[in-house]
Coordinates of C-alpha atoms and ligand atoms in Angstrom, one line a residue:
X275 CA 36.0 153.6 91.3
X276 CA 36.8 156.9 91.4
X277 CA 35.3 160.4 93.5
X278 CA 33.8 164.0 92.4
X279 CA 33.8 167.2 94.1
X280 CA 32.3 170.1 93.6
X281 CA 31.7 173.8 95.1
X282 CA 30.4 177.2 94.4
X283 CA 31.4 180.2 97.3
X284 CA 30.6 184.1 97.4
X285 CA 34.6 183.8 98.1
X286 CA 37.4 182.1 96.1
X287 CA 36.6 178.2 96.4
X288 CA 40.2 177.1 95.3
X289 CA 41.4 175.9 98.8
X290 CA 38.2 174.1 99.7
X291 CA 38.2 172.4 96.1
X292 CA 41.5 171.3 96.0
X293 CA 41.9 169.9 99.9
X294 CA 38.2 168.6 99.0
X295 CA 39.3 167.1 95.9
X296 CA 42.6 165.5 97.7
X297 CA 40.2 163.9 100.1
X298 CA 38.8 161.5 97.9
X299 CA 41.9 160.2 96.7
X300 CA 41.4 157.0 98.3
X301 CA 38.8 156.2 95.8
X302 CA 40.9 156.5 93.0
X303 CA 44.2 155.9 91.7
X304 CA 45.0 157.0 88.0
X305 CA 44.2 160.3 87.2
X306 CA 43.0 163.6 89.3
X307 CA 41.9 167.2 88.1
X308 CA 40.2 170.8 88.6
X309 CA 38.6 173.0 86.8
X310 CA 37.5 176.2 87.4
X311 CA 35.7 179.3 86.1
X312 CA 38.1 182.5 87.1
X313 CA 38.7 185.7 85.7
X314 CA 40.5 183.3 82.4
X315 CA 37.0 181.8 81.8
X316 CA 36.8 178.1 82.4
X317 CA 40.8 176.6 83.5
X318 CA 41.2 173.2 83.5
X319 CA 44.4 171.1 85.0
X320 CA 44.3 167.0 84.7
X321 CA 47.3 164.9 86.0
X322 CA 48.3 161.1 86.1
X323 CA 48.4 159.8 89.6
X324 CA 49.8 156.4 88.8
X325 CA 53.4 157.4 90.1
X326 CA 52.2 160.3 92.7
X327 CA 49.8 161.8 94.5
X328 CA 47.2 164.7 93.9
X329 CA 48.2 166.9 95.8
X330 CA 52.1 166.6 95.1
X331 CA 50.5 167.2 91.4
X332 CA 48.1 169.8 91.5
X333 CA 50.0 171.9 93.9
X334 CA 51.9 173.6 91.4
X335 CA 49.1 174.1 89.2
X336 CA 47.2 176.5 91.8
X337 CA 48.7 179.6 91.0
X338 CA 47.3 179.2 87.7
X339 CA 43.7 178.5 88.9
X340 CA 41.0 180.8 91.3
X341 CA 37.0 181.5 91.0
X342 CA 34.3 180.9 93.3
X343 CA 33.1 177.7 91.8
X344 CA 35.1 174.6 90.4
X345 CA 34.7 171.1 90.2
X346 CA 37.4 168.3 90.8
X347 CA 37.8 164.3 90.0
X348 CA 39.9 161.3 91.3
X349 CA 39.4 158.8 88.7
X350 CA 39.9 155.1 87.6
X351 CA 38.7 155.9 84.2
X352 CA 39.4 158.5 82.6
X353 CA 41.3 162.3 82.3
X354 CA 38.8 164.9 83.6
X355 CA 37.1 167.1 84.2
X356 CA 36.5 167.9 80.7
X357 CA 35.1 171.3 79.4
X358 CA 33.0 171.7 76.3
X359 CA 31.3 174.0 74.0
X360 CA 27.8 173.1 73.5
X361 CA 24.7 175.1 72.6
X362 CA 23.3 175.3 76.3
X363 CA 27.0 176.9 76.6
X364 CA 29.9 176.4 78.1
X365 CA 30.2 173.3 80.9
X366 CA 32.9 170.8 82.7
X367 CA 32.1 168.0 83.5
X368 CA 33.0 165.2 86.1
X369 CA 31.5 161.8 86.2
X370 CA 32.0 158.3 88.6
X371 CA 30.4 154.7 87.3
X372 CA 30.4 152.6 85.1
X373 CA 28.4 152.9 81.5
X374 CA 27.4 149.1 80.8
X375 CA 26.1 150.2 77.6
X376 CA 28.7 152.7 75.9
X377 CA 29.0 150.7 72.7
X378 CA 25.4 151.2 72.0
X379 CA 25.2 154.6 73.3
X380 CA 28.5 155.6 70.8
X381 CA 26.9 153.8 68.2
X382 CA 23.3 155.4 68.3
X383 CA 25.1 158.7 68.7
X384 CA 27.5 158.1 65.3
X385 CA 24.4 157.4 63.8
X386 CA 22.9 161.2 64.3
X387 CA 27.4 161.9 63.2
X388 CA 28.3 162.8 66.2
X389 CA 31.9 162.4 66.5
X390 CA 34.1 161.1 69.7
X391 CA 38.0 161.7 70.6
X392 CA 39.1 158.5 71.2
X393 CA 41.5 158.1 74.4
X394 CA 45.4 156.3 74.8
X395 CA 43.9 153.2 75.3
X396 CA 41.4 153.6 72.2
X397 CA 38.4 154.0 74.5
X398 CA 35.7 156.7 74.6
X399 CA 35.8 158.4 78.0
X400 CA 33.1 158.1 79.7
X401 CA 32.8 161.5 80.7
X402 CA 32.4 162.4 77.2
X403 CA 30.0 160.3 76.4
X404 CA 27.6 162.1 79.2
X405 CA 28.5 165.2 77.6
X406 CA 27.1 163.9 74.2
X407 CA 24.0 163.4 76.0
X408 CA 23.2 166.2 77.8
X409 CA 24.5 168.3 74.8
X410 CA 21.8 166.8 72.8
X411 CA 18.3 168.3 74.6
X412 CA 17.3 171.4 75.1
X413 CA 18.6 172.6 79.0
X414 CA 20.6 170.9 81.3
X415 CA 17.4 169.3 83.2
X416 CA 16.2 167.6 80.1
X417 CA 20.0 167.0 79.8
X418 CA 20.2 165.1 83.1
X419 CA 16.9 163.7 82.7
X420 CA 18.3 161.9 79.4
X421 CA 21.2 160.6 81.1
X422 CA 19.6 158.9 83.3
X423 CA 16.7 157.3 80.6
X424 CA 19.5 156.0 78.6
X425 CA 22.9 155.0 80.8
X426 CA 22.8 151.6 82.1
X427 CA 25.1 150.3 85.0
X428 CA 25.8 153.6 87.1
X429 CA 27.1 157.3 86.9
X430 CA 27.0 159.8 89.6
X431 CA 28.0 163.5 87.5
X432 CA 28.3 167.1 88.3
X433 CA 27.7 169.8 85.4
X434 CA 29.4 173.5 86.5
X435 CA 28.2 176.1 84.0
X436 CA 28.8 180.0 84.6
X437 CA 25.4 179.8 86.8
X438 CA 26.0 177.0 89.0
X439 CA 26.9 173.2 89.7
X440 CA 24.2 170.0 88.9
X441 CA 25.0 167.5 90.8
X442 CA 23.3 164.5 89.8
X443 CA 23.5 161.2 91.5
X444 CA 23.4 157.7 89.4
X445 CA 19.7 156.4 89.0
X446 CA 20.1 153.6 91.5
X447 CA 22.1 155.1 94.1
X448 CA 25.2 153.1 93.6
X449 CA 27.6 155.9 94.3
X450 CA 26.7 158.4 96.6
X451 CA 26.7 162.4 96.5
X452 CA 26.4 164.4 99.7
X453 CA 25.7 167.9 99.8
X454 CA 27.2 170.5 102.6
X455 CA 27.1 173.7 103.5
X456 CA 29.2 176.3 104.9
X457 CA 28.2 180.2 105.3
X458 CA 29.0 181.3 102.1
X459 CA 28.8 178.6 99.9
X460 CA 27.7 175.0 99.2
X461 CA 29.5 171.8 98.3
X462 CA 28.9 168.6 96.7
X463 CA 31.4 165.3 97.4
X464 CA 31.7 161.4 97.0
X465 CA 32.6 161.5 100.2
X466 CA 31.1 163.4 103.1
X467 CA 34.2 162.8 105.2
X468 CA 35.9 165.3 102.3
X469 CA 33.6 168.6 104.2
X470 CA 34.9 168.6 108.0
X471 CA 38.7 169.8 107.3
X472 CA 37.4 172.8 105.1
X473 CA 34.4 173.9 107.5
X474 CA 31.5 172.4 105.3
X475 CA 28.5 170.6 107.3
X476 CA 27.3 167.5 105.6
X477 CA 23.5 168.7 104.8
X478 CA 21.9 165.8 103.1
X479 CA 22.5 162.8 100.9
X480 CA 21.0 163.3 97.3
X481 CA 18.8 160.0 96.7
X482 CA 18.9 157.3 93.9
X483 CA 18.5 159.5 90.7
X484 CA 18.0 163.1 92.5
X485 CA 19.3 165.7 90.6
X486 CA 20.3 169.3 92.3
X487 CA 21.4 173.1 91.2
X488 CA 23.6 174.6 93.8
X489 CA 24.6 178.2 93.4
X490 CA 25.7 180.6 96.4
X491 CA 22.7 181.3 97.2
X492 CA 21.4 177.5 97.7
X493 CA 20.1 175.0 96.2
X494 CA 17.0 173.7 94.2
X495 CA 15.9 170.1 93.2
X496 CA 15.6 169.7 89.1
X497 CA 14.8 165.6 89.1
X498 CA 13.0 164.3 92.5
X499 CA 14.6 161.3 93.7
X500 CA 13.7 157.9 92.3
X501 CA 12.3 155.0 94.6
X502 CA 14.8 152.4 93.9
X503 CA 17.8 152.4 95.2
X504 CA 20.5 149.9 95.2
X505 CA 23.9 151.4 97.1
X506 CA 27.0 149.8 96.9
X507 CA 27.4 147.3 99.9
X508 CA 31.2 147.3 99.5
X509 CA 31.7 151.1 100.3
X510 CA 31.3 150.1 104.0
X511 CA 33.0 147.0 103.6
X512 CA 36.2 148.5 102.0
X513 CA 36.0 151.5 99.7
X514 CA 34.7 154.4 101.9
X515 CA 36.7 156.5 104.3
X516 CA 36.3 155.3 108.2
X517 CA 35.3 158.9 108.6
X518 CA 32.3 159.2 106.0
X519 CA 28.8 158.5 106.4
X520 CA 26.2 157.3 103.7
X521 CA 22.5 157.2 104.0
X522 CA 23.1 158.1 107.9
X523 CA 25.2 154.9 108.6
X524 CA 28.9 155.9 109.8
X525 CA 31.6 153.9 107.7
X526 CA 33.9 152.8 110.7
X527 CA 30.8 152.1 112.9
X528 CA 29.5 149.6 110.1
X529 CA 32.6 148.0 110.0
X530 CA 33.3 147.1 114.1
X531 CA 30.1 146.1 113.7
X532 CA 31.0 144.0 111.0
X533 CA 34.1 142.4 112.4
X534 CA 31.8 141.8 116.2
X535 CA 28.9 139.9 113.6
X536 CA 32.3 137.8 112.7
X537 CA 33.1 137.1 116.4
X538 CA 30.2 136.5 117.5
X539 CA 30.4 133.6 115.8
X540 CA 33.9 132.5 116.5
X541 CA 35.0 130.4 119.5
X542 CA 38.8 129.5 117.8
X543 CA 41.2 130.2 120.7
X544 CA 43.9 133.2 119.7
X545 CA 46.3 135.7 121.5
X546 CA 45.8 138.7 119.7
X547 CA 43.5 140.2 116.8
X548 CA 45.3 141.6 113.8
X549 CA 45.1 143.1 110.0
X550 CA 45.8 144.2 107.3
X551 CA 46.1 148.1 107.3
X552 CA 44.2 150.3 106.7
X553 CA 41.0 149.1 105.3
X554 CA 41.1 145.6 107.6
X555 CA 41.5 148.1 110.8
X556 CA 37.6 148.4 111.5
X557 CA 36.8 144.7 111.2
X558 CA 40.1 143.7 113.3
X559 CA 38.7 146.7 116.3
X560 CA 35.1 145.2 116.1
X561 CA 36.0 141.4 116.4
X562 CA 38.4 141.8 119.3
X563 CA 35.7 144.3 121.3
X564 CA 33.3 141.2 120.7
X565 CA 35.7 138.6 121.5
X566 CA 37.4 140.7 124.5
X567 CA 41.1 139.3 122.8
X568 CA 44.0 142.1 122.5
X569 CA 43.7 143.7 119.3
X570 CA 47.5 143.9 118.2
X571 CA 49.5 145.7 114.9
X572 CA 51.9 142.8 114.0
X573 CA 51.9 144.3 110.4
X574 CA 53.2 148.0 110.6
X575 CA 52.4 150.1 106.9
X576 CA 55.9 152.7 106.6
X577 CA 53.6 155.6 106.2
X578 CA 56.5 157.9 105.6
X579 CA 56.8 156.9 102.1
X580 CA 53.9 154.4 101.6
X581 CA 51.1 156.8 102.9
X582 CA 48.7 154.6 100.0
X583 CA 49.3 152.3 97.7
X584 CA 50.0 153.5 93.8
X585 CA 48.8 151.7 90.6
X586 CA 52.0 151.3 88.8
X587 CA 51.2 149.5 85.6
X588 CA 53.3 146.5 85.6
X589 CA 51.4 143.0 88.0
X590 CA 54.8 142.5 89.4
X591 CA 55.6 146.5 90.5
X592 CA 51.9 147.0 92.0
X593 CA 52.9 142.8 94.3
X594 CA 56.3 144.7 95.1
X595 CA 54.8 147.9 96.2
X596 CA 52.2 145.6 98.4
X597 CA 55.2 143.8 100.3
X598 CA 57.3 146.7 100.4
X599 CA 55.0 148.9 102.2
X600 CA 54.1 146.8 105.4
X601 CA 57.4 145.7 107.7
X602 CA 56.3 143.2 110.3
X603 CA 56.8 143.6 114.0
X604 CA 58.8 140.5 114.6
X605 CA 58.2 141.0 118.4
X606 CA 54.5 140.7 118.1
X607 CA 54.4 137.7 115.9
X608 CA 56.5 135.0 116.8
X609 CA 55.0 132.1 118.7
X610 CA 51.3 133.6 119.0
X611 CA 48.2 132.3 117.7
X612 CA 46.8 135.1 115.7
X613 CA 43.6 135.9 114.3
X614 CA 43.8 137.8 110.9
X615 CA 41.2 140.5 109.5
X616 CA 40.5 141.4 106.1
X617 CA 37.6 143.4 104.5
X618 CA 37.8 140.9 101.4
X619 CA 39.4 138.1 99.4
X620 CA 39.4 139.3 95.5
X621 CA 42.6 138.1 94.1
X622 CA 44.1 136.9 97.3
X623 CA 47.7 138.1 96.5
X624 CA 48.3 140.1 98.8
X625 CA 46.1 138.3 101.7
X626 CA 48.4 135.6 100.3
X627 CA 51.9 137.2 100.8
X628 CA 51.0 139.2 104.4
X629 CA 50.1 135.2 105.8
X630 CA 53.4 133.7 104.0
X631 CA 55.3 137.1 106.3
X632 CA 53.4 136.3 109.4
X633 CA 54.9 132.5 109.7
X634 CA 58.1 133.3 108.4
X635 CA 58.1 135.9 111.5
X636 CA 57.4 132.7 113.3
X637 CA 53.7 132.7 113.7
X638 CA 52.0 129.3 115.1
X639 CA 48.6 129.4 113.6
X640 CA 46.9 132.6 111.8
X641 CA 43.3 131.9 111.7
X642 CA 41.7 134.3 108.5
X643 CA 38.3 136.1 108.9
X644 CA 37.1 138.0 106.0
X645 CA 34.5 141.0 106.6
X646 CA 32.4 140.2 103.6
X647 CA 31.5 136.7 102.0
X648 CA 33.6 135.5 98.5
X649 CA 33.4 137.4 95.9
X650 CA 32.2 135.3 92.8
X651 CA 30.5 138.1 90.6
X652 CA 32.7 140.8 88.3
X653 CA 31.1 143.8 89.7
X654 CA 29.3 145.4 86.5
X655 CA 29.0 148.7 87.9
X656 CA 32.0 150.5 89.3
X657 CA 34.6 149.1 87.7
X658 CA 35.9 147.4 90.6
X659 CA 36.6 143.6 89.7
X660 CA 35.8 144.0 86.0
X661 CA 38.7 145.0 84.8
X662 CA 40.5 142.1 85.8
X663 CA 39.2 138.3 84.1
X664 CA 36.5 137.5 85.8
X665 CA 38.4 134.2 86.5
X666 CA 41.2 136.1 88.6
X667 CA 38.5 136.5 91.2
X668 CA 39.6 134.0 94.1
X669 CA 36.4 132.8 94.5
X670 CA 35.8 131.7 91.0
X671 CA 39.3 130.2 90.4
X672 CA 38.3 127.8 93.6
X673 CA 34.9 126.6 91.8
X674 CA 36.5 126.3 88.8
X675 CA 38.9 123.7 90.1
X676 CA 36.5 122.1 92.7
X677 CA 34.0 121.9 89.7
X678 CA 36.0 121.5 86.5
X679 CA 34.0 124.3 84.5
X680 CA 33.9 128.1 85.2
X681 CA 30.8 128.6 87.4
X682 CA 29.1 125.9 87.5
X683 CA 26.9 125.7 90.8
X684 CA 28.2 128.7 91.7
X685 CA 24.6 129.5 93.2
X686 CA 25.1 126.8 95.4
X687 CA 29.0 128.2 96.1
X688 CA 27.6 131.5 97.4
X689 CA 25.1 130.2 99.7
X690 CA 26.7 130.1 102.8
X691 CA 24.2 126.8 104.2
X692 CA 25.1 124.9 101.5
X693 CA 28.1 122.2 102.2
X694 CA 29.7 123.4 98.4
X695 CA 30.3 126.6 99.9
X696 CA 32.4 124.8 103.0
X697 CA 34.2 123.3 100.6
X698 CA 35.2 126.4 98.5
X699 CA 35.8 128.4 101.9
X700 CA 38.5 124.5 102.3
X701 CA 40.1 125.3 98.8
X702 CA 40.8 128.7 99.4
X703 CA 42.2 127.9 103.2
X704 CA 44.3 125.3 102.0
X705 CA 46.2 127.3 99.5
X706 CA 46.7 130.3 101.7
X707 CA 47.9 127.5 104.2
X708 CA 45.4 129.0 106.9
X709 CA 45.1 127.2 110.6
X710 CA 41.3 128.2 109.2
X711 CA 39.2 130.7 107.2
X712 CA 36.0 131.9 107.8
X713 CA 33.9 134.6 105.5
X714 CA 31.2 136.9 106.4
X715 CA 27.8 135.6 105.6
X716 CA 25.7 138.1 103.9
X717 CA 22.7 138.3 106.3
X718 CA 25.2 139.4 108.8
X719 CA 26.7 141.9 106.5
X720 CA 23.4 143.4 105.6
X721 CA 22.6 143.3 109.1
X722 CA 26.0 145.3 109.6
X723 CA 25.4 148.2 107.5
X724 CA 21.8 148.5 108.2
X725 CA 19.8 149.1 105.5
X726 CA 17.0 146.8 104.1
X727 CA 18.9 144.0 101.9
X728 CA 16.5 145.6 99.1
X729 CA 18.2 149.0 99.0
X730 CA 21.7 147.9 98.7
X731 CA 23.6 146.6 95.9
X732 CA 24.6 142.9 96.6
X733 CA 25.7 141.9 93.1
X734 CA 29.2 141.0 94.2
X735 CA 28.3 138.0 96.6
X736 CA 25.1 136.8 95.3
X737 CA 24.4 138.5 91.4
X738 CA 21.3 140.3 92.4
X739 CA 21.9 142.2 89.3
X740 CA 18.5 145.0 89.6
X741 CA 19.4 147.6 86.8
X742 CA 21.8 145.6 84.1
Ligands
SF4_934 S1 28.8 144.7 92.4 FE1 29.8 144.9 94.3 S2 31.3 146.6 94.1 FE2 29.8 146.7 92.4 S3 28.2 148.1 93.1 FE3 27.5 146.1 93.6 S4 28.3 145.7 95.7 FE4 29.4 147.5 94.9

């Protein structure tokens, strides 16, 4: 996925951008940057994050950077922020989504010559292709404006020019942007739980489309909010930081809620509530409150060295790096009936692994409930299951066995009243060797985070696919 921060101060921002910046590194795991405007003009410093983290890499880059406004990026998919030259002047630029139509955007734009660097991996950034767009109008407004005519899928961007800092959330919503405050400044984050540490005050969340100018003095709207909005459902469910809020509705609050929707409708017996940490920790809380069973840490992560997990390249580094990271609490395991909480099921390796551990450690049954229902369609815009095959997707390796062809029924798969969806929720049990497995159904997720079913992106669990 990936997370943007940005900030303008009377004072030098550096501190507040890079902590800021660092606290979105959950969303995020391949490449991280700043870039300011200081006394040097515009600075820019971009790292890898694949082997370490962004702090441990940018730290040594500080001395080199300072100015009262700067912007900063974790990202999934490509090196920025990127600066450029353009006739509404100088600009850097970070951006989060994911541009469906890039081929057709590169293509119109080659048309009119426009020429594109091409990345390592032979792709356009995305970032850049945004800059081709808002290069080609007249002002940054029209800029933005453009941007959101032509993108499809999602991106979320912030402009910083000499004046000031856009920020500019994607037309539906998908990904959020918060803005704060603090007395001599304003920010703009991903992540509102990014502000508290560096004395910002969340102010407000932009809306679907909104586009804003933040400068010391304040800030003014350029684009109104749209009045469609469709935010990603999985930011409470996995991605978002316990600590954050979106659209009002607390991340860690949505997710006991979550795990007590789970127990409410649970009566299998069990000594203790479990997970896997950290993003299972919510659900695991919520289902024992509801089912008044002892919630219990059987799984341990070694935070010492294993503070998060890396994206080394290699399938069978990133599986190591999974095992090696969580020690089991022998003590707590053996014998006991334990039920086991996960936000999700996407490829199901390492769900896989932690239940192999737990009855090698001697467990008698573990008994699976998974925060959200099965995951059965790519998501299109964040980049989150799409850059795997689609068929890697647990859920659509179990229909294509059950069914012979890939997808077939699957609209019957997802709907959790249907008897073909028992029997998927079976396949995937028995190969995980489960005492039993039960999944989220969506009402009850909706009902979870809060908002109207109509506002949030569902695409994962059912296809609604508004905005492709
Ligand atoms: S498809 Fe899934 S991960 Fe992608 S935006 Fe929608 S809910 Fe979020």
């Amino acid at each position: 996925m990936g997370g943007i921060f940005g900030v303008i101060r009377q004072n030098d921002c550096l501190n507040d951008l890079f902590y800021g910046t660092d606290y979105l590194s959950h969303l995020g795991t391949k490449r991280g940057g700043l870039a300011v405007i200081g006394k040097a003009g515009f600075t820019t410093r971009v790292h890898f994050l694949e082997s370490s983290y962004f702090r441990n890499k940018l730290e040594p880059n500080l001395k080199d950077l300072g100015g009262n406004i700067g912007l900063g990026a974790i990202s999934d998919t490509d090196s920025q922020p990127l600066t450029f030259s353009a006739h509404l002047g100088p600009f850097s630029l970070v951006t989060v989504g994911n541009i469906t139509n890039a081929d057709e955007l590169i293509a119109e734009a080659g048309r009119h010559r426009y020429t594109f660097n091409r990345s390592a991996s032979g792709k356009v950034r995305p970032t850049e292709i945004i800059a081709m767009l808002l290069s080609r109008e007249g002002s940054f407004a029209d800029g933005i404006r453009a941007v959101q005519a032509k993108v499809k899928g999602s991106c979320t961007f912030m402009i910083m020019t000499e004046k000031g800092i856009y920020g500019c959330r994607d037309f539906l919503g998908r990904t959020p942007l918060v803005l704060g405050r603090k007395d001599d400044g304003w920010a703009l984050s991903s992540e509102s739980s990014a502000f508290y540490n560096i004395g910002f005050e969340p102010v407000r969340d932009l809306g679907p489309g909104e586009a804003v100018f933040v400068s010391p003095e304040g800030w003014e709207s350029i684009v109104p909010p749209g009045g469609r909005m469709q935010i990603c459902s999985f930011l409470w469910v996995y991605y978002g930081y316990p600590s954050s809020s979106y659209e009002g509705i607390n991340v860690e609050a949505c997710r006991y809620r979550c795990g007590a929707a789970l127990g409410a409708e649970d009566d299998v017996e069990a000594d203790c509530v479990c997970d896997i940490p950290d993003s299972g920790i919510g659900h695991a809380v919520g289902y024992s409150n509801r089912r008044h069973l002892p919630y219990q840490r059987p799984l341990v992560k070694y935070t010492p060295t294993w503070p998060r997990s890396f994206m080394p390249q290699d399938q069978a580094q990133r599986e190591l790096v999974a095992r090696m990271k969580l020690i089991p609490n022998q003590a707590l395991i053996r014998g006991q009936r334990m039920i086991f909480l996960d936000d999700s099921i996407v490829r199901g390796t390492q769900l896989k692994d932690n239940i192999q551990v737990l009855y090698q450690h001697g467990a008698k049954e573990v008994h699976a409930r998974i925060a959200c229902p099965t995951l059965v369609y790519p998501c299109k815009f964040l980049n989150f299951s799409s850059s795997r095959s689609a068929l890697e997707l647990m859920g659509l390796k179990a229909i294509l066995a059950l069914e012979g062809e890939e997808g077939r029924n699957i609209e019957r798969y997802v709907n959790a009243a249907d008897p073909k969806n028992a029997e998927l929720t079976e396949w995937i049990r028995e190969r995980f060797h489960l005492s039993s497995l039960k999944f989220q159904k969506l009402d009850n997720l909706v009902k979870a985070i809060g908002l109207p079913k109509e506002k949030l992106c569902t695409h994962c669990w059912d296809g609604s696919s508004y905005g492709l």
